[in-house]
Amino acid sequence: MSNTLSDELYMRRALELAEKGRYTARPNPKVGCVLVRENTIIGEGWHIRAGTPHAEINALYQAGSLAHGSTAYVTLEPCAHHGKTPPCCDALINAGVNRVVIASEDPYPQVNGKGIECLRKAGINVEVGLMRKEAEELNCGFLSRVRRGRPWVRAKIGMSLDGRTALADGRSKWITSAKSREDVHQWRLSSCAILTGIGTVLADNPQLTARTSHDTGLAPLRVILDSQLRIPLEANVLDKIAPTLIVHRSEAEEIKLPSHINRMSIDTCNNQINLKKVLEDLGNRGINDVFVEAGSVLTGSLLKKGLIDELLVYISPRLLGDQARPMIANVYPESLELSPYFKLVEIVQIDTDIRLRFLPIS
C-alpha cells in the first residue's frame, strides 16, 4: 500500500474515533488519534469528555513503549498549553513519536499553530491538511465558535410533501414518523443547545430534551426566546430535567421566574430580539452548536439574517394542502436570483420519511 493510501486509511480511522465523542466531548472539539508503527496500529484514542485526557494521551497509554518511533494521526492540532490537562505535544515528544500527521489546525487562541511549532522544534516531522474537509465538518460547531464568535446553527424542519409544517390551526403532532423523531433526539443530544421561540412553547408545550438510549449526563441547554416573558410557570421547559435559558427584553426583568432558571436580557428593536447578539452571547457561554426547533416565523427570521448554517429537513409522504402553515414565514425574495439557495449534502431514508441535509450557498 502506498504511503498516501495508508495515511488516508489511518486518518479515516482517527476520524471514526473522533466521532465517538459526538455526545460527550462538548464544549471541547471531537478529536481522534491513531498511533501506527511498521504498518500496524498500536494505539487508538479519542477525547471522551471535557476535563479528561485528550485523544493523544489515550492512544499513547494504549501503545505504551511501542509508541517510540511511531507515526501519530490526529484529527486536530495537538494542544501545547496547560488547561485542565497537560499539553499533548509534550506527551508525543516524550513518547518518542517521530512523525505526526494532522488533519486540521486548531484555531483556539491558546493553540493556533503553537502545537505544530512545538512538535517541529523537537525535530518531529509534521504534516498538516490530510482530510482537512472531513475533520472540519466534524467540528463545525467548535470551529464556528472560535472563528466567528457564534455557534453553528442547524435548523430542523419537519414537513409534508407540499412543504407544510402544521395544519391551518397549528396542529403538527405528528407529521413525521416515530423513527424520524428518534433521529431528532440523537441530533438534540449531540448539540450544545436547543433553541425555540415562545410561540412554540405556548402552542406545543415541548420538553426540548434529548430522550435517547445514550446516558451521557450532559443535557443540552434549552434556549427560549420570549421577549415579553409570556412563558407559563407550568411550562415543561421550566422543569429541572435540563438547564434552561430564557431570553427576554430588558423591560421584562421584573417578572419572576423559578430560581433554577437562567435568564438573559437583550435589547430589542420593534419588540424583536437581536438574534445575532443572542448567538454571540451563547458563543461566549461555550455553546458550539445550536439546534433550532422553532416555528416558521423564528426560522424565517434566522434565515433572513443569514444566521442559519445548515438545514435538516424531514419530509413525510403526506399532503396538508395550501391552507396549512409553510415551513418558512416572512421571507419574500424579489426574484429567483435573490432567493435563499442551498446545496444538498446528504439524503437518508428513515422509515417512511426522508431526511435531507442542506448547506447554504452564498
mmCIF file of C-alpha atoms in Angstrom:
data_model
loop_
_atom_site.group_PDB
_atom_site.id
_atom_site.type_symbol
_atom_site.label_atom_id
_atom_site.label_comp_id
_atom_site.label_asym_id
_atom_site.label_seq_id
_atom_site.Cartn_x
_atom_site.Cartn_y
_atom_site.Cartn_z
ATOM 1 C CA MET A 1 0.000 0.000 0.000
ATOM 2 C CA SER A 2 1.336 3.446 -0.916
ATOM 3 C CA ASN A 3 2.128 5.958 1.820
ATOM 4 C CA THR A 4 -0.706 8.200 0.627
ATOM 5 C CA LEU A 5 -3.282 5.408 0.775
ATOM 6 C CA SER A 6 -2.095 4.165 4.151
ATOM 7 C CA ASP A 7 -2.080 7.704 5.554
ATOM 8 C CA GLU A 8 -5.676 8.192 4.428
ATOM 9 C CA LEU A 9 -6.657 4.827 5.883
ATOM 10 C CA TYR A 10 -5.267 5.668 9.316
ATOM 11 C CA MET A 11 -6.627 9.216 9.290
ATOM 12 C CA ARG A 12 -10.061 7.893 8.375
ATOM 13 C CA ARG A 13 -9.844 5.618 11.392
ATOM 14 C CA ALA A 14 -8.881 8.620 13.544
ATOM 15 C CA LEU A 15 -11.980 10.450 12.286
ATOM 16 C CA GLU A 16 -14.130 7.430 13.177
ATOM 17 C CA LEU A 17 -12.697 7.523 16.681
ATOM 18 C CA ALA A 18 -13.308 11.262 16.987
ATOM 19 C CA GLU A 19 -16.982 10.692 16.139
ATOM 20 C CA LYS A 20 -17.270 8.582 19.309
ATOM 21 C CA GLY A 21 -17.143 11.856 21.267
ATOM 22 C CA ARG A 22 -20.222 13.183 19.445
ATOM 23 C CA TYR A 23 -22.418 13.221 22.552
ATOM 24 C CA THR A 24 -19.877 13.840 25.306
ATOM 25 C CA ALA A 25 -16.871 15.935 24.194
ATOM 26 C CA ARG A 26 -18.617 19.325 24.171
ATOM 27 C CA PRO A 27 -17.710 22.114 24.608
ATOM 28 C CA ASN A 28 -14.350 20.713 23.530
ATOM 29 C CA PRO A 29 -13.804 19.561 19.944
ATOM 30 C CA LYS A 30 -14.188 15.935 18.906
ATOM 31 C CA VAL A 31 -10.701 14.518 18.331
ATOM 32 C CA GLY A 32 -9.365 11.093 17.406
ATOM 33 C CA CYS A 33 -5.806 9.753 17.355
ATOM 34 C CA VAL A 34 -4.226 6.623 15.873
ATOM 35 C CA LEU A 35 -0.631 5.531 16.527
ATOM 36 C CA VAL A 36 0.998 3.367 13.838
ATOM 37 C CA ARG A 37 4.312 1.547 13.815
ATOM 38 C CA GLU A 38 5.516 -0.704 10.996
ATOM 39 C CA ASN A 39 2.082 -0.534 9.333
ATOM 40 C CA THR A 40 0.362 -1.772 12.470
ATOM 41 C CA ILE A 41 -1.989 0.208 14.704
ATOM 42 C CA ILE A 42 -0.507 0.129 18.195
ATOM 43 C CA GLY A 43 -2.730 2.654 19.935
ATOM 44 C CA GLU A 44 -6.072 4.392 19.494
ATOM 45 C CA GLY A 45 -7.845 7.088 21.453
ATOM 46 C CA TRP A 46 -10.468 9.785 21.334
ATOM 47 C CA HIS A 47 -11.468 12.694 23.532
ATOM 48 C CA ILE A 48 -14.334 11.420 25.632
ATOM 49 C CA ARG A 49 -15.303 14.310 27.879
ATOM 50 C CA ALA A 50 -14.082 17.794 28.794
ATOM 51 C CA GLY A 51 -11.595 17.649 31.651
ATOM 52 C CA THR A 52 -10.479 14.098 30.841
ATOM 53 C CA PRO A 53 -7.364 13.046 28.853
ATOM 54 C CA HIS A 54 -7.237 14.072 25.214
ATOM 55 C CA ALA A 55 -7.215 11.650 22.285
ATOM 56 C CA GLU A 56 -3.415 11.608 22.007
ATOM 57 C CA ILE A 57 -2.966 10.704 25.667
ATOM 58 C CA ASN A 58 -5.449 7.842 25.444
ATOM 59 C CA ALA A 59 -3.717 6.480 22.325
ATOM 60 C CA LEU A 60 -0.259 6.769 23.934
ATOM 61 C CA TYR A 61 -1.489 4.974 27.043
ATOM 62 C CA GLN A 62 -2.697 2.079 24.887
ATOM 63 C CA ALA A 63 0.532 1.931 22.876
ATOM 64 C CA GLY A 64 2.902 2.103 25.836
ATOM 65 C CA SER A 65 6.601 1.787 24.936
ATOM 66 C CA LEU A 66 5.699 0.803 21.359
ATOM 67 C CA ALA A 67 4.934 4.480 20.688
ATOM 68 C CA HIS A 68 8.667 5.171 20.278
ATOM 69 C CA GLY A 69 9.371 5.685 16.562
ATOM 70 C CA SER A 70 5.689 5.633 15.609
ATOM 71 C CA THR A 71 3.506 7.914 13.486
ATOM 72 C CA ALA A 72 0.570 9.686 15.113
ATOM 73 C CA TYR A 73 -2.531 10.502 13.051
ATOM 74 C CA VAL A 74 -4.524 13.237 14.790
ATOM 75 C CA THR A 75 -7.715 14.909 13.533
ATOM 76 C CA LEU A 76 -6.928 18.253 15.212
ATOM 77 C CA GLU A 77 -3.683 20.001 16.098
ATOM 78 C CA PRO A 78 -2.348 18.753 19.468
ATOM 79 C CA CYS A 79 -2.551 21.280 22.270
ATOM 80 C CA ALA A 80 0.581 22.987 23.577
ATOM 81 C CA HIS A 81 -0.785 24.612 26.717
ATOM 82 C CA HIS A 82 -1.719 23.615 30.251
ATOM 83 C CA GLY A 83 -5.504 23.597 30.584
ATOM 84 C CA LYS A 84 -7.454 21.033 32.584
ATOM 85 C CA THR A 85 -4.928 18.520 31.236
ATOM 86 C CA PRO A 86 -1.202 18.760 30.340
ATOM 87 C CA PRO A 87 -0.049 19.575 26.788
ATOM 88 C CA CYS A 88 -0.428 16.739 24.289
ATOM 89 C CA CYS A 89 2.634 17.970 22.381
ATOM 90 C CA ASP A 90 4.874 17.229 25.342
ATOM 91 C CA ALA A 91 3.389 13.751 25.677
ATOM 92 C CA LEU A 92 4.007 12.961 21.992
ATOM 93 C CA ILE A 93 7.586 14.266 22.224
ATOM 94 C CA ASN A 94 8.354 12.390 25.425
ATOM 95 C CA ALA A 95 6.941 9.166 23.960
ATOM 96 C CA GLY A 96 9.392 9.356 21.056
ATOM 97 C CA VAL A 97 6.859 9.744 18.243
ATOM 98 C CA ASN A 98 8.823 10.724 15.138
ATOM 99 C CA ARG A 99 6.021 11.753 12.723
ATOM 100 C CA VAL A 100 2.670 13.470 13.278
ATOM 101 C CA VAL A 101 0.013 13.766 10.580
ATOM 102 C CA ILE A 102 -2.632 16.378 11.438
ATOM 103 C CA ALA A 103 -5.918 16.832 9.597
ATOM 104 C CA SER A 104 -6.669 20.399 10.687
ATOM 105 C CA GLU A 105 -5.075 23.226 12.648
ATOM 106 C CA ASP A 106 -6.768 24.252 15.895
ATOM 107 C CA PRO A 107 -7.705 27.980 15.774
ATOM 108 C CA TYR A 108 -8.290 28.134 19.545
ATOM 109 C CA PRO A 109 -6.122 31.101 20.660
ATOM 110 C CA GLN A 110 -4.076 29.059 23.147
ATOM 111 C CA VAL A 111 -3.190 26.557 20.408
ATOM 112 C CA ASN A 112 -3.438 28.151 16.923
ATOM 113 C CA GLY A 113 -0.212 26.787 15.442
ATOM 114 C CA LYS A 114 1.700 26.525 18.711
ATOM 115 C CA GLY A 115 1.244 22.762 18.811
ATOM 116 C CA ILE A 116 2.667 22.330 15.320
ATOM 117 C CA GLU A 117 5.579 24.643 16.107
ATOM 118 C CA CYS A 118 6.326 22.784 19.349
ATOM 119 C CA LEU A 119 6.476 19.422 17.578
ATOM 120 C CA ARG A 120 8.687 20.706 14.759
ATOM 121 C CA LYS A 121 11.115 22.350 17.175
ATOM 122 C CA ALA A 122 11.511 18.935 18.790
ATOM 123 C CA GLY A 123 12.596 17.504 15.427
ATOM 124 C CA ILE A 124 9.337 15.702 14.677
ATOM 125 C CA ASN A 125 8.171 15.525 11.063
ATOM 126 C CA VAL A 126 4.754 17.240 10.987
ATOM 127 C CA GLU A 127 2.345 17.128 8.042
ATOM 128 C CA VAL A 128 -0.890 19.126 8.042
ATOM 129 C CA GLY A 129 -4.025 19.043 5.902
ATOM 130 C CA LEU A 130 -4.781 15.389 5.191
ATOM 131 C CA MET A 131 -8.610 15.052 5.093
ATOM 132 C CA ARG A 132 -8.986 18.596 6.401
ATOM 133 C CA LYS A 133 -12.515 18.972 4.990
ATOM 134 C CA GLU A 134 -13.816 15.903 6.822
ATOM 135 C CA ALA A 135 -12.126 16.935 10.070
ATOM 136 C CA GLU A 136 -13.533 20.459 9.950
ATOM 137 C CA GLU A 137 -17.033 19.198 9.167
ATOM 138 C CA LEU A 138 -16.800 17.002 12.265
ATOM 139 C CA ASN A 139 -16.081 20.061 14.418
ATOM 140 C CA CYS A 140 -18.097 22.706 12.541
ATOM 141 C CA GLY A 141 -19.608 23.936 15.824
ATOM 142 C CA PHE A 142 -16.351 24.334 17.729
ATOM 143 C CA LEU A 143 -14.685 25.995 14.734
ATOM 144 C CA SER A 144 -17.641 28.340 14.250
ATOM 145 C CA ARG A 145 -17.487 29.464 17.874
ATOM 146 C CA VAL A 146 -13.738 30.064 17.784
ATOM 147 C CA ARG A 147 -13.532 31.666 14.333
ATOM 148 C CA ARG A 148 -16.833 33.597 14.149
ATOM 149 C CA GLY A 149 -17.677 34.117 17.808
ATOM 150 C CA ARG A 150 -21.017 32.361 17.470
ATOM 151 C CA PRO A 151 -22.293 28.778 17.351
ATOM 152 C CA TRP A 152 -23.093 26.747 14.256
ATOM 153 C CA VAL A 153 -26.858 26.997 13.729
ATOM 154 C CA ARG A 154 -28.639 23.879 12.499
ATOM 155 C CA ALA A 155 -32.366 24.373 11.854
ATOM 156 C CA LYS A 156 -34.579 21.291 11.925
ATOM 157 C CA ILE A 157 -37.816 21.276 9.927
ATOM 158 C CA GLY A 158 -40.412 18.510 9.737
ATOM 159 C CA MET A 159 -42.727 18.971 6.783
ATOM 160 C CA SER A 160 -45.178 17.363 4.378
ATOM 161 C CA LEU A 161 -44.568 16.650 0.698
ATOM 162 C CA ASP A 162 -46.075 20.040 -0.132
ATOM 163 C CA GLY A 163 -43.761 21.902 2.249
ATOM 164 C CA ARG A 164 -46.188 22.432 5.130
ATOM 165 C CA THR A 165 -45.231 22.141 8.783
ATOM 166 C CA ALA A 166 -48.641 22.252 10.522
ATOM 167 C CA LEU A 167 -52.335 22.345 9.822
ATOM 168 C CA ALA A 168 -54.018 25.742 9.493
ATOM 169 C CA ASP A 169 -54.940 25.665 13.216
ATOM 170 C CA GLY A 170 -51.302 24.981 14.192
ATOM 171 C CA ARG A 171 -51.563 21.274 14.960
ATOM 172 C CA SER A 172 -48.412 19.409 13.926
ATOM 173 C CA LYS A 173 -48.237 16.226 16.049
ATOM 174 C CA TRP A 174 -47.112 14.197 14.301
ATOM 175 C CA ILE A 175 -46.224 14.981 10.697
ATOM 176 C CA THR A 176 -43.165 12.736 10.616
ATOM 177 C CA SER A 177 -42.722 9.135 11.759
ATOM 178 C CA ALA A 178 -41.684 7.845 15.168
ATOM 179 C CA LYS A 179 -38.322 6.762 13.713
ATOM 180 C CA SER A 180 -37.703 10.299 12.478
ATOM 181 C CA ARG A 181 -38.482 11.665 15.929
ATOM 182 C CA GLU A 182 -35.972 9.224 17.419
ATOM 183 C CA ASP A 183 -33.399 10.532 14.952
ATOM 184 C CA VAL A 184 -34.172 14.108 16.031
ATOM 185 C CA HIS A 185 -33.401 13.161 19.635
ATOM 186 C CA GLN A 186 -29.952 11.957 18.545
ATOM 187 C CA TRP A 187 -29.309 15.357 16.929
ATOM 188 C CA ARG A 188 -30.544 17.091 20.064
ATOM 189 C CA LEU A 189 -28.152 15.107 22.244
ATOM 190 C CA SER A 190 -25.190 15.954 20.026
ATOM 191 C CA SER A 191 -25.983 19.696 20.272
ATOM 192 C CA CYS A 192 -24.905 22.114 22.979
ATOM 193 C CA ALA A 193 -28.244 23.946 22.927
ATOM 194 C CA ILE A 194 -31.794 23.641 21.590
ATOM 195 C CA LEU A 195 -33.395 26.926 20.553
ATOM 196 C CA THR A 196 -37.068 27.755 20.112
ATOM 197 C CA GLY A 197 -39.461 30.686 20.434
ATOM 198 C CA ILE A 198 -42.246 31.365 22.876
ATOM 199 C CA GLY A 199 -44.809 30.656 20.151
ATOM 200 C CA THR A 200 -43.749 27.016 20.013
ATOM 201 C CA VAL A 201 -43.779 26.756 23.814
ATOM 202 C CA LEU A 202 -47.315 28.175 24.018
ATOM 203 C CA ALA A 203 -48.609 26.011 21.158
ATOM 204 C CA ASP A 204 -46.953 22.658 21.925
ATOM 205 C CA ASN A 205 -45.513 22.854 25.469
ATOM 206 C CA PRO A 206 -42.472 20.793 24.387
ATOM 207 C CA GLN A 207 -39.910 19.313 26.765
ATOM 208 C CA LEU A 208 -36.980 20.006 24.407
ATOM 209 C CA THR A 209 -34.937 17.241 25.997
ATOM 210 C CA ALA A 210 -32.849 14.540 24.347
ATOM 211 C CA ARG A 211 -34.600 11.274 25.124
ATOM 212 C CA THR A 212 -32.280 8.561 23.816
ATOM 213 C CA SER A 213 -30.642 5.341 24.973
ATOM 214 C CA HIS A 214 -27.350 7.216 25.457
ATOM 215 C CA ASP A 215 -26.815 8.163 29.097
ATOM 216 C CA THR A 216 -24.273 10.974 28.851
ATOM 217 C CA GLY A 217 -25.273 13.102 31.820
ATOM 218 C CA LEU A 218 -24.986 16.129 29.512
ATOM 219 C CA ALA A 219 -28.381 17.656 28.754
ATOM 220 C CA PRO A 220 -28.393 20.342 26.043
ATOM 221 C CA LEU A 221 -29.220 23.863 27.203
ATOM 222 C CA ARG A 222 -32.808 24.844 26.324
ATOM 223 C CA VAL A 223 -32.894 28.407 24.993
ATOM 224 C CA ILE A 224 -36.311 30.100 24.811
ATOM 225 C CA LEU A 225 -36.738 33.434 23.040
ATOM 226 C CA ASP A 226 -39.517 35.200 24.929
ATOM 227 C CA SER A 227 -39.191 38.977 24.609
ATOM 228 C CA GLN A 228 -42.201 39.784 26.835
ATOM 229 C CA LEU A 229 -41.794 36.855 29.247
ATOM 230 C CA ARG A 230 -45.143 35.273 28.429
ATOM 231 C CA ILE A 231 -43.980 31.791 29.384
ATOM 232 C CA PRO A 232 -46.402 29.962 31.746
ATOM 233 C CA LEU A 233 -44.832 28.843 35.013
ATOM 234 C CA GLU A 234 -46.146 25.323 34.364
ATOM 235 C CA ALA A 235 -44.338 25.043 31.006
ATOM 236 C CA ASN A 236 -42.326 21.839 30.598
ATOM 237 C CA VAL A 237 -39.157 23.740 29.702
ATOM 238 C CA LEU A 238 -39.124 25.238 33.216
ATOM 239 C CA ASP A 239 -38.635 21.845 34.871
ATOM 240 C CA LYS A 240 -35.302 20.704 36.317
ATOM 241 C CA ILE A 241 -34.645 17.877 33.859
ATOM 242 C CA ALA A 242 -32.383 20.087 31.720
ATOM 243 C CA PRO A 243 -30.952 23.604 32.090
ATOM 244 C CA THR A 244 -32.992 26.429 30.556
ATOM 245 C CA LEU A 245 -32.088 29.959 29.484
ATOM 246 C CA ILE A 246 -34.915 32.448 28.918
ATOM 247 C CA VAL A 247 -34.002 35.345 26.625
ATOM 248 C CA HIS A 248 -36.164 38.443 27.067
ATOM 249 C CA ARG A 249 -36.078 42.191 26.641
ATOM 250 C CA SER A 250 -34.680 44.309 29.475
ATOM 251 C CA GLU A 251 -38.091 45.811 30.291
ATOM 252 C CA ALA A 252 -39.312 42.397 31.459
ATOM 253 C CA GLU A 253 -36.649 41.910 34.128
ATOM 254 C CA GLU A 254 -39.087 42.459 36.997
ATOM 255 C CA ILE A 255 -41.119 39.345 36.075
ATOM 256 C CA LYS A 256 -40.144 36.456 38.338
ATOM 257 C CA LEU A 257 -39.048 33.029 37.129
ATOM 258 C CA PRO A 258 -38.144 29.900 39.133
ATOM 259 C CA SER A 259 -34.759 30.315 40.832
ATOM 260 C CA HIS A 260 -33.119 27.482 38.863
ATOM 261 C CA ILE A 261 -33.890 29.140 35.503
ATOM 262 C CA ASN A 262 -31.172 31.198 33.851
ATOM 263 C CA ARG A 263 -32.190 34.388 32.088
ATOM 264 C CA MET A 264 -30.599 36.793 29.649
ATOM 265 C CA SER A 265 -31.722 40.325 28.954
ATOM 266 C CA ILE A 266 -31.330 41.559 25.377
ATOM 267 C CA ASP A 267 -32.232 44.948 23.926
ATOM 268 C CA THR A 268 -34.953 44.780 21.292
ATOM 269 C CA CYS A 269 -35.880 46.742 18.190
ATOM 270 C CA ASN A 270 -39.575 46.881 17.299
ATOM 271 C CA ASN A 271 -40.076 44.275 20.006
ATOM 272 C CA GLN A 272 -37.766 41.886 18.119
ATOM 273 C CA ILE A 273 -34.864 40.244 19.925
ATOM 274 C CA ASN A 274 -31.428 40.787 18.355
ATOM 275 C CA LEU A 275 -30.772 37.242 17.143
ATOM 276 C CA LYS A 276 -27.132 37.869 16.245
ATOM 277 C CA LYS A 277 -26.476 39.151 19.767
ATOM 278 C CA VAL A 278 -28.168 36.086 21.250
ATOM 279 C CA LEU A 279 -25.910 33.779 19.266
ATOM 280 C CA GLU A 280 -22.813 35.759 20.204
ATOM 281 C CA ASP A 281 -23.766 35.501 23.871
ATOM 282 C CA LEU A 282 -24.253 31.737 23.520
ATOM 283 C CA GLY A 283 -20.807 31.519 21.949
ATOM 284 C CA ASN A 284 -19.355 33.333 24.962
ATOM 285 C CA ARG A 285 -21.005 30.675 27.130
ATOM 286 C CA GLY A 286 -19.109 27.915 25.311
ATOM 287 C CA ILE A 287 -22.011 26.820 23.113
ATOM 288 C CA ASN A 288 -20.611 25.238 19.937
ATOM 289 C CA ASP A 289 -23.801 24.441 18.090
ATOM 290 C CA VAL A 290 -27.474 25.299 18.332
ATOM 291 C CA PHE A 291 -30.285 23.007 17.198
ATOM 292 C CA VAL A 292 -33.249 25.153 16.175
ATOM 293 C CA GLU A 293 -36.695 23.599 16.629
ATOM 294 C CA ALA A 294 -38.981 26.528 16.067
ATOM 295 C CA GLY A 295 -41.952 27.734 14.077
ATOM 296 C CA SER A 296 -41.864 29.286 10.639
ATOM 297 C CA VAL A 297 -41.518 32.866 11.946
ATOM 298 C CA LEU A 298 -38.353 32.382 14.023
ATOM 299 C CA THR A 299 -36.825 30.073 11.412
ATOM 300 C CA GLY A 300 -37.606 32.672 8.743
ATOM 301 C CA SER A 301 -36.046 35.450 10.833
ATOM 302 C CA LEU A 302 -32.833 33.470 11.290
ATOM 303 C CA LEU A 303 -32.754 32.720 7.571
ATOM 304 C CA LYS A 304 -33.264 36.358 6.538
ATOM 305 C CA LYS A 305 -30.396 37.470 8.757
ATOM 306 C CA GLY A 306 -28.053 34.839 7.338
ATOM 307 C CA LEU A 307 -27.781 33.025 10.657
ATOM 308 C CA ILE A 308 -28.691 29.511 9.534
ATOM 309 C CA ASP A 309 -25.655 27.388 8.686
ATOM 310 C CA GLU A 310 -27.451 24.128 7.986
ATOM 311 C CA LEU A 311 -30.963 22.852 7.296
ATOM 312 C CA LEU A 312 -32.059 19.421 8.499
ATOM 313 C CA VAL A 313 -35.344 18.667 6.743
ATOM 314 C CA TYR A 314 -37.550 15.640 7.436
ATOM 315 C CA ILE A 315 -40.108 15.054 4.693
ATOM 316 C CA SER A 316 -43.194 12.965 5.402
ATOM 317 C CA PRO A 317 -45.098 11.381 2.469
ATOM 318 C CA ARG A 318 -48.327 13.201 3.252
ATOM 319 C CA LEU A 319 -50.077 16.272 1.866
ATOM 320 C CA LEU A 320 -51.543 19.036 4.048
ATOM 321 C CA GLY A 321 -52.869 21.454 1.438
ATOM 322 C CA ASP A 322 -52.492 25.152 0.729
ATOM 323 C CA GLN A 323 -54.220 26.293 3.942
ATOM 324 C CA ALA A 324 -51.615 24.578 6.126
ATOM 325 C CA ARG A 325 -48.691 26.532 7.557
ATOM 326 C CA PRO A 326 -45.499 26.981 5.495
ATOM 327 C CA MET A 327 -42.032 25.874 6.549
ATOM 328 C CA ILE A 328 -40.698 29.452 6.385
ATOM 329 C CA ALA A 329 -42.584 32.692 7.061
ATOM 330 C CA ASN A 330 -41.881 36.326 6.146
ATOM 331 C CA VAL A 331 -39.250 35.578 3.526
ATOM 332 C CA TYR A 332 -40.107 37.439 0.324
ATOM 333 C CA PRO A 333 -37.325 37.330 -2.291
ATOM 334 C CA GLU A 334 -37.772 39.887 -5.057
ATOM 335 C CA SER A 335 -36.579 37.424 -7.686
ATOM 336 C CA LEU A 336 -35.448 33.822 -8.057
ATOM 337 C CA GLU A 337 -31.861 35.051 -8.210
ATOM 338 C CA LEU A 338 -32.245 36.639 -4.751
ATOM 339 C CA SER A 339 -33.977 33.659 -3.120
ATOM 340 C CA PRO A 340 -32.079 31.665 -0.468
ATOM 341 C CA TYR A 341 -30.293 28.807 -2.191
ATOM 342 C CA PHE A 342 -28.950 25.589 -0.682
ATOM 343 C CA LYS A 343 -26.728 22.658 -1.594
ATOM 344 C CA LEU A 344 -27.894 19.140 -0.775
ATOM 345 C CA VAL A 345 -25.123 17.310 1.119
ATOM 346 C CA GLU A 346 -26.909 14.256 2.485
ATOM 347 C CA ILE A 347 -30.054 12.222 1.917
ATOM 348 C CA VAL A 348 -31.189 9.412 4.233
ATOM 349 C CA GLN A 349 -34.387 7.378 4.296
ATOM 350 C CA ILE A 350 -35.823 6.901 7.782
ATOM 351 C CA ASP A 351 -38.791 4.562 7.840
ATOM 352 C CA THR A 352 -41.404 6.234 5.593
ATOM 353 C CA ASP A 353 -39.675 9.629 5.706
ATOM 354 C CA ILE A 354 -36.669 11.176 4.013
ATOM 355 C CA ARG A 355 -34.102 13.284 5.853
ATOM 356 C CA LEU A 356 -32.295 15.905 3.783
ATOM 357 C CA ARG A 357 -29.339 17.961 4.944
ATOM 358 C CA PHE A 358 -28.561 21.261 3.209
ATOM 359 C CA LEU A 359 -25.831 23.894 3.434
ATOM 360 C CA PRO A 360 -26.487 27.457 2.214
ATOM 361 C CA ILE A 361 -24.851 28.719 -0.955
ATOM 362 C CA SER A 362 -23.920 32.372 -0.645
#
